[in-house]
PDB file of C-alpha atoms in Angstrom:
ATOM      1  CA  UNK P 111     -77.809 -92.303  12.461  1.00  0.00           C
ATOM      2  CA  UNK P 112     -75.718 -95.003  10.782  1.00  0.00           C
ATOM      3  CA  UNK P 113     -78.423 -97.607  11.358  1.00  0.00           C
ATOM      4  CA  UNK P 114     -81.277 -95.484  10.063  1.00  0.00           C
ATOM      5  CA  UNK P 115     -83.463 -96.756   7.217  1.00  0.00           C
ATOM      6  CA  UNK P 116     -83.287 -93.377   5.502  1.00  0.00           C
ATOM      7  CA  UNK P 117     -80.303 -93.127   3.144  1.00  0.00           C
ATOM      8  CA  UNK P 118     -80.148 -89.337   3.534  1.00  0.00           C
ATOM      9  CA  UNK P 119     -79.642 -89.681   7.286  1.00  0.00           C
ATOM     10  CA  UNK P 120     -76.923 -92.300   6.782  1.00  0.00           C
ATOM     11  CA  UNK P 121     -75.191 -90.031   4.273  1.00  0.00           C
ATOM     12  CA  UNK P 122     -75.421 -87.096   6.704  1.00  0.00           C
ATOM     13  CA  UNK P 123     -73.854 -89.290   9.368  1.00  0.00           C
ATOM     14  CA  UNK P 124     -70.907 -90.068   7.096  1.00  0.00           C
ATOM     15  CA  UNK P 125     -70.399 -86.372   6.353  1.00  0.00           C
ATOM     16  CA  UNK P 126     -70.518 -85.422  10.022  1.00  0.00           C
ATOM     17  CA  UNK P 127     -68.075 -88.169  11.002  1.00  0.00           C
ATOM     18  CA  UNK P 128     -65.671 -87.340   8.201  1.00  0.00           C
ATOM     19  CA  UNK P 129     -65.678 -83.704   9.316  1.00  0.00           C
ATOM     20  CA  UNK P 130     -65.081 -84.650  12.932  1.00  0.00           C
ATOM     21  CA  UNK P 131     -62.271 -87.082  12.173  1.00  0.00           C
ATOM     22  CA  UNK P 132     -60.451 -85.019   9.572  1.00  0.00           C
ATOM     23  CA  UNK P 133     -60.425 -81.644  11.351  1.00  0.00           C
ATOM     24  CA  UNK P 134     -57.563 -81.605  13.847  1.00  0.00           C
ATOM     25  CA  UNK P 135     -59.309 -79.272  16.287  1.00  0.00           C
ATOM     26  CA  UNK P 136     -62.283 -81.633  16.585  1.00  0.00           C
ATOM     27  CA  UNK P 137     -60.073 -84.702  16.985  1.00  0.00           C
ATOM     28  CA  UNK P 138     -58.027 -83.125  19.755  1.00  0.00           C
ATOM     29  CA  UNK P 139     -60.885 -81.418  21.594  1.00  0.00           C
ATOM     30  CA  UNK P 140     -61.656 -84.304  23.954  1.00  0.00           C
ATOM     31  CA  UNK P 141     -57.977 -84.885  24.704  1.00  0.00           C
ATOM     32  CA  UNK P 142     -57.541 -81.174  25.454  1.00  0.00           C
ATOM     33  CA  UNK P 143     -60.544 -81.194  27.767  1.00  0.00           C
ATOM     34  CA  UNK P 144     -59.187 -84.246  29.592  1.00  0.00           C
ATOM     35  CA  UNK P 145     -55.737 -82.702  29.962  1.00  0.00           C
ATOM     36  CA  UNK P 146     -57.203 -79.452  31.273  1.00  0.00           C
ATOM     37  CA  UNK P 147     -59.473 -81.169  33.782  1.00  0.00           C
ATOM     38  CA  UNK P 148     -58.987 -79.763  37.280  1.00  0.00           C
ATOM     39  CA  UNK P 149     -60.766 -81.566  40.101  1.00  0.00           C
ATOM     40  CA  UNK P 150     -60.999 -78.350  42.120  1.00  0.00           C
ATOM     41  CA  UNK P 151     -62.921 -76.570  39.356  1.00  0.00           C
ATOM     42  CA  UNK P 152     -64.963 -79.296  37.656  1.00  0.00           C
ATOM     43  CA  UNK P 153     -67.462 -81.808  39.015  1.00  0.00           C
ATOM     44  CA  UNK P 154     -67.172 -85.580  38.947  1.00  0.00           C
ATOM     45  CA  UNK P 155     -70.225 -85.806  36.708  1.00  0.00           C
ATOM     46  CA  UNK P 156     -68.390 -83.610  34.168  1.00  0.00           C
ATOM     47  CA  UNK P 157     -65.432 -86.010  34.299  1.00  0.00           C
ATOM     48  CA  UNK P 158     -67.789 -88.973  33.874  1.00  0.00           C
ATOM     49  CA  UNK P 159     -69.424 -87.335  30.838  1.00  0.00           C
ATOM     50  CA  UNK P 160     -66.016 -86.497  29.401  1.00  0.00           C
ATOM     51  CA  UNK P 161     -64.761 -90.076  29.750  1.00  0.00           C
ATOM     52  CA  UNK P 162     -67.960 -91.459  28.206  1.00  0.00           C
ATOM     53  CA  UNK P 163     -67.613 -88.997  25.336  1.00  0.00           C
ATOM     54  CA  UNK P 164     -64.004 -90.054  24.807  1.00  0.00           C
ATOM     55  CA  UNK P 165     -65.111 -93.700  24.770  1.00  0.00           C
ATOM     56  CA  UNK P 166     -67.870 -93.009  22.226  1.00  0.00           C
ATOM     57  CA  UNK P 167     -65.467 -90.957  20.135  1.00  0.00           C
ATOM     58  CA  UNK P 168     -62.951 -93.821  20.050  1.00  0.00           C
ATOM     59  CA  UNK P 169     -65.678 -96.311  19.089  1.00  0.00           C
ATOM     60  CA  UNK P 170     -66.862 -94.015  16.285  1.00  0.00           C
ATOM     61  CA  UNK P 171     -63.303 -93.561  15.071  1.00  0.00           C
ATOM     62  CA  UNK P 172     -62.723 -97.312  15.130  1.00  0.00           C
ATOM     63  CA  UNK P 173     -65.924 -97.925  13.159  1.00  0.00           C
ATOM     64  CA  UNK P 174     -65.082 -95.121  10.745  1.00  0.00           C
ATOM     65  CA  UNK P 175     -61.629 -96.574  10.057  1.00  0.00           C
ATOM     66  CA  UNK P 176     -62.737-100.180   9.478  1.00  0.00           C
ATOM     67  CA  UNK P 177     -63.084 -99.686   5.727  1.00  0.00           C
ATOM     68  CA  UNK P 178     -60.247 -97.211   5.417  1.00  0.00           C
ATOM     69  CA  UNK P 179     -56.568 -97.665   6.029  1.00  0.00           C
ATOM     70  CA  UNK P 180     -55.574 -94.216   7.366  1.00  0.00           C
ATOM     71  CA  UNK P 181     -57.667 -91.245   8.439  1.00  0.00           C
ATOM     72  CA  UNK P 182     -55.000 -88.584   8.049  1.00  0.00           C
ATOM     73  CA  UNK P 183     -51.577 -89.195   6.634  1.00  0.00           C
ATOM     74  CA  UNK P 184     -48.689 -86.817   6.196  1.00  0.00           C
ATOM     75  CA  UNK P 185     -47.314 -86.728   2.717  1.00  0.00           C
ATOM     76  CA  UNK P 186     -43.640 -86.055   2.322  1.00  0.00           C
ATOM     77  CA  UNK P 187     -42.973 -84.118  -0.800  1.00  0.00           C
ATOM     78  CA  UNK P 188     -39.634 -84.599  -2.437  1.00  0.00           C
ATOM     79  CA  UNK P 189     -38.431 -81.318  -3.786  1.00  0.00           C
ATOM     80  CA  UNK P 190     -36.001 -80.915  -6.585  1.00  0.00           C
ATOM     81  CA  UNK P 191     -33.181 -78.533  -5.986  1.00  0.00           C
ATOM     82  CA  UNK P 192     -33.195 -75.720  -8.423  1.00  0.00           C
ATOM     83  CA  UNK P 193     -30.023 -74.429  -9.891  1.00  0.00           C
ATOM     84  CA  UNK P 194     -29.499 -70.879  -8.840  1.00  0.00           C
ATOM     85  CA  UNK P 195     -29.796 -68.402 -11.628  1.00  0.00           C
ATOM     86  CA  UNK P 196     -28.487 -64.925 -11.268  1.00  0.00           C
ATOM     87  CA  UNK P 197     -31.348 -62.517 -10.785  1.00  0.00           C
ATOM     88  CA  UNK P 198     -31.312 -58.765 -11.215  1.00  0.00           C
ATOM     89  CA  UNK P 199     -31.566 -58.371  -7.449  1.00  0.00           C
ATOM     90  CA  UNK P 200     -28.401 -60.435  -6.915  1.00  0.00           C
ATOM     91  CA  UNK P 201     -26.637 -58.445  -9.566  1.00  0.00           C
ATOM     92  CA  UNK P 202     -27.792 -55.307  -7.750  1.00  0.00           C
ATOM     93  CA  UNK P 203     -26.012 -56.463  -4.599  1.00  0.00           C
ATOM     94  CA  UNK P 204     -22.666 -56.166  -6.362  1.00  0.00           C
ATOM     95  CA  UNK P 205     -23.425 -52.673  -7.591  1.00  0.00           C
ATOM     96  CA  UNK P 206     -22.522 -49.651  -5.521  1.00  0.00           C
ATOM     97  CA  UNK P 207     -25.195 -47.826  -3.504  1.00  0.00           C
ATOM     98  CA  UNK P 208     -24.743 -44.768  -5.753  1.00  0.00           C
ATOM     99  CA  UNK P 209     -25.576 -46.785  -8.876  1.00  0.00           C
ATOM    100  CA  UNK P 210     -28.588 -48.315  -7.163  1.00  0.00           C
ATOM    101  CA  UNK P 211     -29.758 -44.897  -5.995  1.00  0.00           C
ATOM    102  CA  UNK P 212     -29.494 -43.508  -9.523  1.00  0.00           C
ATOM    103  CA  UNK P 213     -31.832 -46.279 -10.635  1.00  0.00           C
ATOM    104  CA  UNK P 214     -34.253 -46.238  -7.673  1.00  0.00           C
ATOM    105  CA  UNK P 215     -34.272 -42.522  -6.836  1.00  0.00           C
ATOM    106  CA  UNK P 216     -36.882 -41.547  -9.461  1.00  0.00           C
ATOM    107  CA  UNK P 217     -39.204 -44.327  -8.281  1.00  0.00           C
ATOM    108  CA  UNK P 218     -38.882 -43.159  -4.675  1.00  0.00           C
ATOM    109  CA  UNK P 219     -39.571 -39.596  -5.774  1.00  0.00           C
ATOM    110  CA  UNK P 220     -42.757 -40.785  -7.482  1.00  0.00           C
ATOM    111  CA  UNK P 221     -43.867 -42.446  -4.231  1.00  0.00           C
ATOM    112  CA  UNK P 222     -43.360 -39.146  -2.373  1.00  0.00           C
ATOM    113  CA  UNK P 223     -45.468 -37.316  -4.954  1.00  0.00           C
ATOM    114  CA  UNK P 224     -48.314 -39.827  -4.670  1.00  0.00           C
ATOM    115  CA  UNK P 225     -48.200 -40.722  -0.980  1.00  0.00           C
ATOM    116  CA  UNK P 226     -51.736 -42.144  -0.738  1.00  0.00           C
ATOM    117  CA  UNK P 227     -50.356 -45.709  -0.597  1.00  0.00           C
ATOM    118  CA  UNK P 228     -47.873 -44.994   2.186  1.00  0.00           C
ATOM    119  CA  UNK P 229     -49.048 -46.830   5.327  1.00  0.00           C
ATOM    120  CA  UNK P 230     -49.517 -44.740   8.448  1.00  0.00           C
ATOM    121  CA  UNK P 231     -50.153 -47.539  10.941  1.00  0.00           C
ATOM    122  CA  UNK P 232     -46.584 -48.853  11.258  1.00  0.00           C
ATOM    123  CA  UNK P 233     -45.198 -49.192  14.794  1.00  0.00           C
ATOM    124  CA  UNK P 234     -41.371 -49.060  14.828  1.00  0.00           C
ATOM    125  CA  UNK P 235     -40.949 -49.396  18.604  1.00  0.00           C
ATOM    126  CA  UNK P 236     -41.829 -52.458  20.672  1.00  0.00           C
ATOM    127  CA  UNK P 237     -42.175 -51.567  24.347  1.00  0.00           C
ATOM    128  CA  UNK P 238     -42.215 -55.249  25.333  1.00  0.00           C
ATOM    129  CA  UNK P 239     -38.906 -55.981  23.604  1.00  0.00           C
ATOM    130  CA  UNK P 240     -35.723 -56.686  25.540  1.00  0.00           C
ATOM    131  CA  UNK P 241     -33.837 -54.247  23.323  1.00  0.00           C
ATOM    132  CA  UNK P 242     -33.426 -50.683  24.515  1.00  0.00           C
ATOM    133  CA  UNK P 243     -34.552 -47.611  22.575  1.00  0.00           C
ATOM    134  CA  UNK P 244     -31.194 -47.063  20.856  1.00  0.00           C
ATOM    135  CA  UNK P 245     -30.960 -50.645  19.603  1.00  0.00           C
ATOM    136  CA  UNK P 246     -34.501 -50.481  18.270  1.00  0.00           C
ATOM    137  CA  UNK P 247     -33.664 -47.168  16.599  1.00  0.00           C
ATOM    138  CA  UNK P 248     -30.761 -48.815  14.746  1.00  0.00           C
ATOM    139  CA  UNK P 249     -33.004 -51.767  13.862  1.00  0.00           C
ATOM    140  CA  UNK P 250     -35.606 -49.383  12.434  1.00  0.00           C
ATOM    141  CA  UNK P 251     -32.919 -47.616  10.396  1.00  0.00           C
ATOM    142  CA  UNK P 252     -31.658 -50.970   9.083  1.00  0.00           C
ATOM    143  CA  UNK P 253     -35.198 -52.098   8.241  1.00  0.00           C
ATOM    144  CA  UNK P 254     -35.842 -48.870   6.314  1.00  0.00           C
ATOM    145  CA  UNK P 255     -32.651 -49.432   4.339  1.00  0.00           C
ATOM    146  CA  UNK P 256     -33.577 -53.057   3.618  1.00  0.00           C
ATOM    147  CA  UNK P 257     -37.074 -52.081   2.488  1.00  0.00           C
ATOM    148  CA  UNK P 258     -35.635 -49.418   0.190  1.00  0.00           C
ATOM    149  CA  UNK P 259     -33.143 -51.804  -1.362  1.00  0.00           C
ATOM    150  CA  UNK P 260     -35.895 -54.399  -1.843  1.00  0.00           C
ATOM    151  CA  UNK P 261     -37.952 -51.734  -3.621  1.00  0.00           C
ATOM    152  CA  UNK P 262     -40.694 -51.651  -0.979  1.00  0.00           C
ATOM    153  CA  UNK P 263     -40.732 -47.881  -1.004  1.00  0.00           C
ATOM    154  CA  UNK P 264     -44.173 -47.240   0.537  1.00  0.00           C
ATOM    155  CA  UNK P 265     -43.396 -49.386   3.593  1.00  0.00           C
ATOM    156  CA  UNK P 266     -39.937 -47.813   3.942  1.00  0.00           C
ATOM    157  CA  UNK P 267     -41.310 -44.268   3.883  1.00  0.00           C
ATOM    158  CA  UNK P 268     -44.128 -45.231   6.263  1.00  0.00           C
ATOM    159  CA  UNK P 269     -41.580 -46.695   8.674  1.00  0.00           C
ATOM    160  CA  UNK P 270     -39.402 -43.585   8.324  1.00  0.00           C
ATOM    161  CA  UNK P 271     -42.308 -41.304   9.250  1.00  0.00           C
ATOM    162  CA  UNK P 272     -43.361 -43.494  12.166  1.00  0.00           C
ATOM    163  CA  UNK P 273     -39.757 -43.638  13.418  1.00  0.00           C
ATOM    164  CA  UNK P 274     -39.529 -39.849  13.196  1.00  0.00           C
ATOM    165  CA  UNK P 275     -42.442 -39.610  15.640  1.00  0.00           C
ATOM    166  CA  UNK P 276     -40.894 -42.103  18.073  1.00  0.00           C
ATOM    167  CA  UNK P 277     -37.325 -40.729  17.899  1.00  0.00           C
ATOM    168  CA  UNK P 278     -37.585 -36.988  17.167  1.00  0.00           C
ATOM    169  CA  UNK P 279     -34.269 -36.179  18.881  1.00  0.00           C
ATOM    170  CA  UNK P 280     -31.135 -35.558  16.779  1.00  0.00           C
ATOM    171  CA  UNK P 281     -33.240 -35.567  13.597  1.00  0.00           C
ATOM    172  CA  UNK P 282     -31.981 -39.079  12.812  1.00  0.00           C
ATOM    173  CA  UNK P 283     -35.098 -39.666  10.736  1.00  0.00           C
ATOM    174  CA  UNK P 284     -35.542 -36.005   9.830  1.00  0.00           C
ATOM    175  CA  UNK P 285     -37.758 -33.492  11.576  1.00  0.00           C
ATOM    176  CA  UNK P 286     -41.524 -33.190  11.628  1.00  0.00           C
ATOM    177  CA  UNK P 287     -41.653 -29.969   9.576  1.00  0.00           C
ATOM    178  CA  UNK P 288     -39.311 -30.947   6.757  1.00  0.00           C
ATOM    179  CA  UNK P 289     -40.095 -30.226   3.123  1.00  0.00           C
ATOM    180  CA  UNK P 290     -40.591 -33.147   0.698  1.00  0.00           C
ATOM    181  CA  UNK P 291     -37.164 -32.489  -0.826  1.00  0.00           C
ATOM    182  CA  UNK P 292     -35.533 -32.722   2.610  1.00  0.00           C
ATOM    183  CA  UNK P 293     -37.413 -35.943   3.341  1.00  0.00           C
ATOM    184  CA  UNK P 294     -36.200 -37.330   0.002  1.00  0.00           C
ATOM    185  CA  UNK P 295     -32.620 -36.479   0.991  1.00  0.00           C
ATOM    186  CA  UNK P 296     -33.125 -38.134   4.407  1.00  0.00           C
ATOM    187  CA  UNK P 297     -34.238 -41.301   2.604  1.00  0.00           C
ATOM    188  CA  UNK P 298     -31.150 -41.044   0.397  1.00  0.00           C
ATOM    189  CA  UNK P 299     -28.894 -40.710   3.458  1.00  0.00           C
ATOM    190  CA  UNK P 300     -30.408 -43.843   5.017  1.00  0.00           C
ATOM    191  CA  UNK P 301     -30.115 -45.690   1.699  1.00  0.00           C
ATOM    192  CA  UNK P 302     -26.416 -44.820   1.412  1.00  0.00           C
ATOM    193  CA  UNK P 303     -25.552 -45.326   5.104  1.00  0.00           C
ATOM    194  CA  UNK P 304     -23.316 -48.172   6.208  1.00  0.00           C
ATOM    195  CA  UNK P 305     -25.555 -49.663   8.890  1.00  0.00           C
ATOM    196  CA  UNK P 306     -24.300 -52.683  10.811  1.00  0.00           C
TER     197      UNK P 306
END
């Protein structure tokens, strides 16, 4: 294609080669195929074709790089350190949970009244985890508290409801038939709890 008389074909060749040499997956495909070659599964003609393809690829890359210095280069970005300014969230960390609740309680109540945005597909329990049920229960409680304090109320309430289904015993997350006011108080209890 590079030696064609038609300029459109030569331009297409440049575009194709630039795509092949700049996309990491394309560049590493032949190497991956060579590394995954298994003589018990693949034929010798496949290996021959693979080696010829690798040779052609290297020749194309060499020709492509003759007029360029580097195909892909990593740029190191120097970042300036920012001076830390006190944010309202940091100031909130020094306030007591009661003061925070007085501020956030009405917002949480509004989320309960309009619960269309509360996700219902949250999974609080990971069966493949090394942690047992009780540890994951504490982790779920801690995550609910963190979400509440970070003002992610919909996710916190969704996680609370999902946890209630997984751990119905002892009403740690409330019971299935609780009124909205009781659920609000359960959220308050988790918000105020000293969870380690």
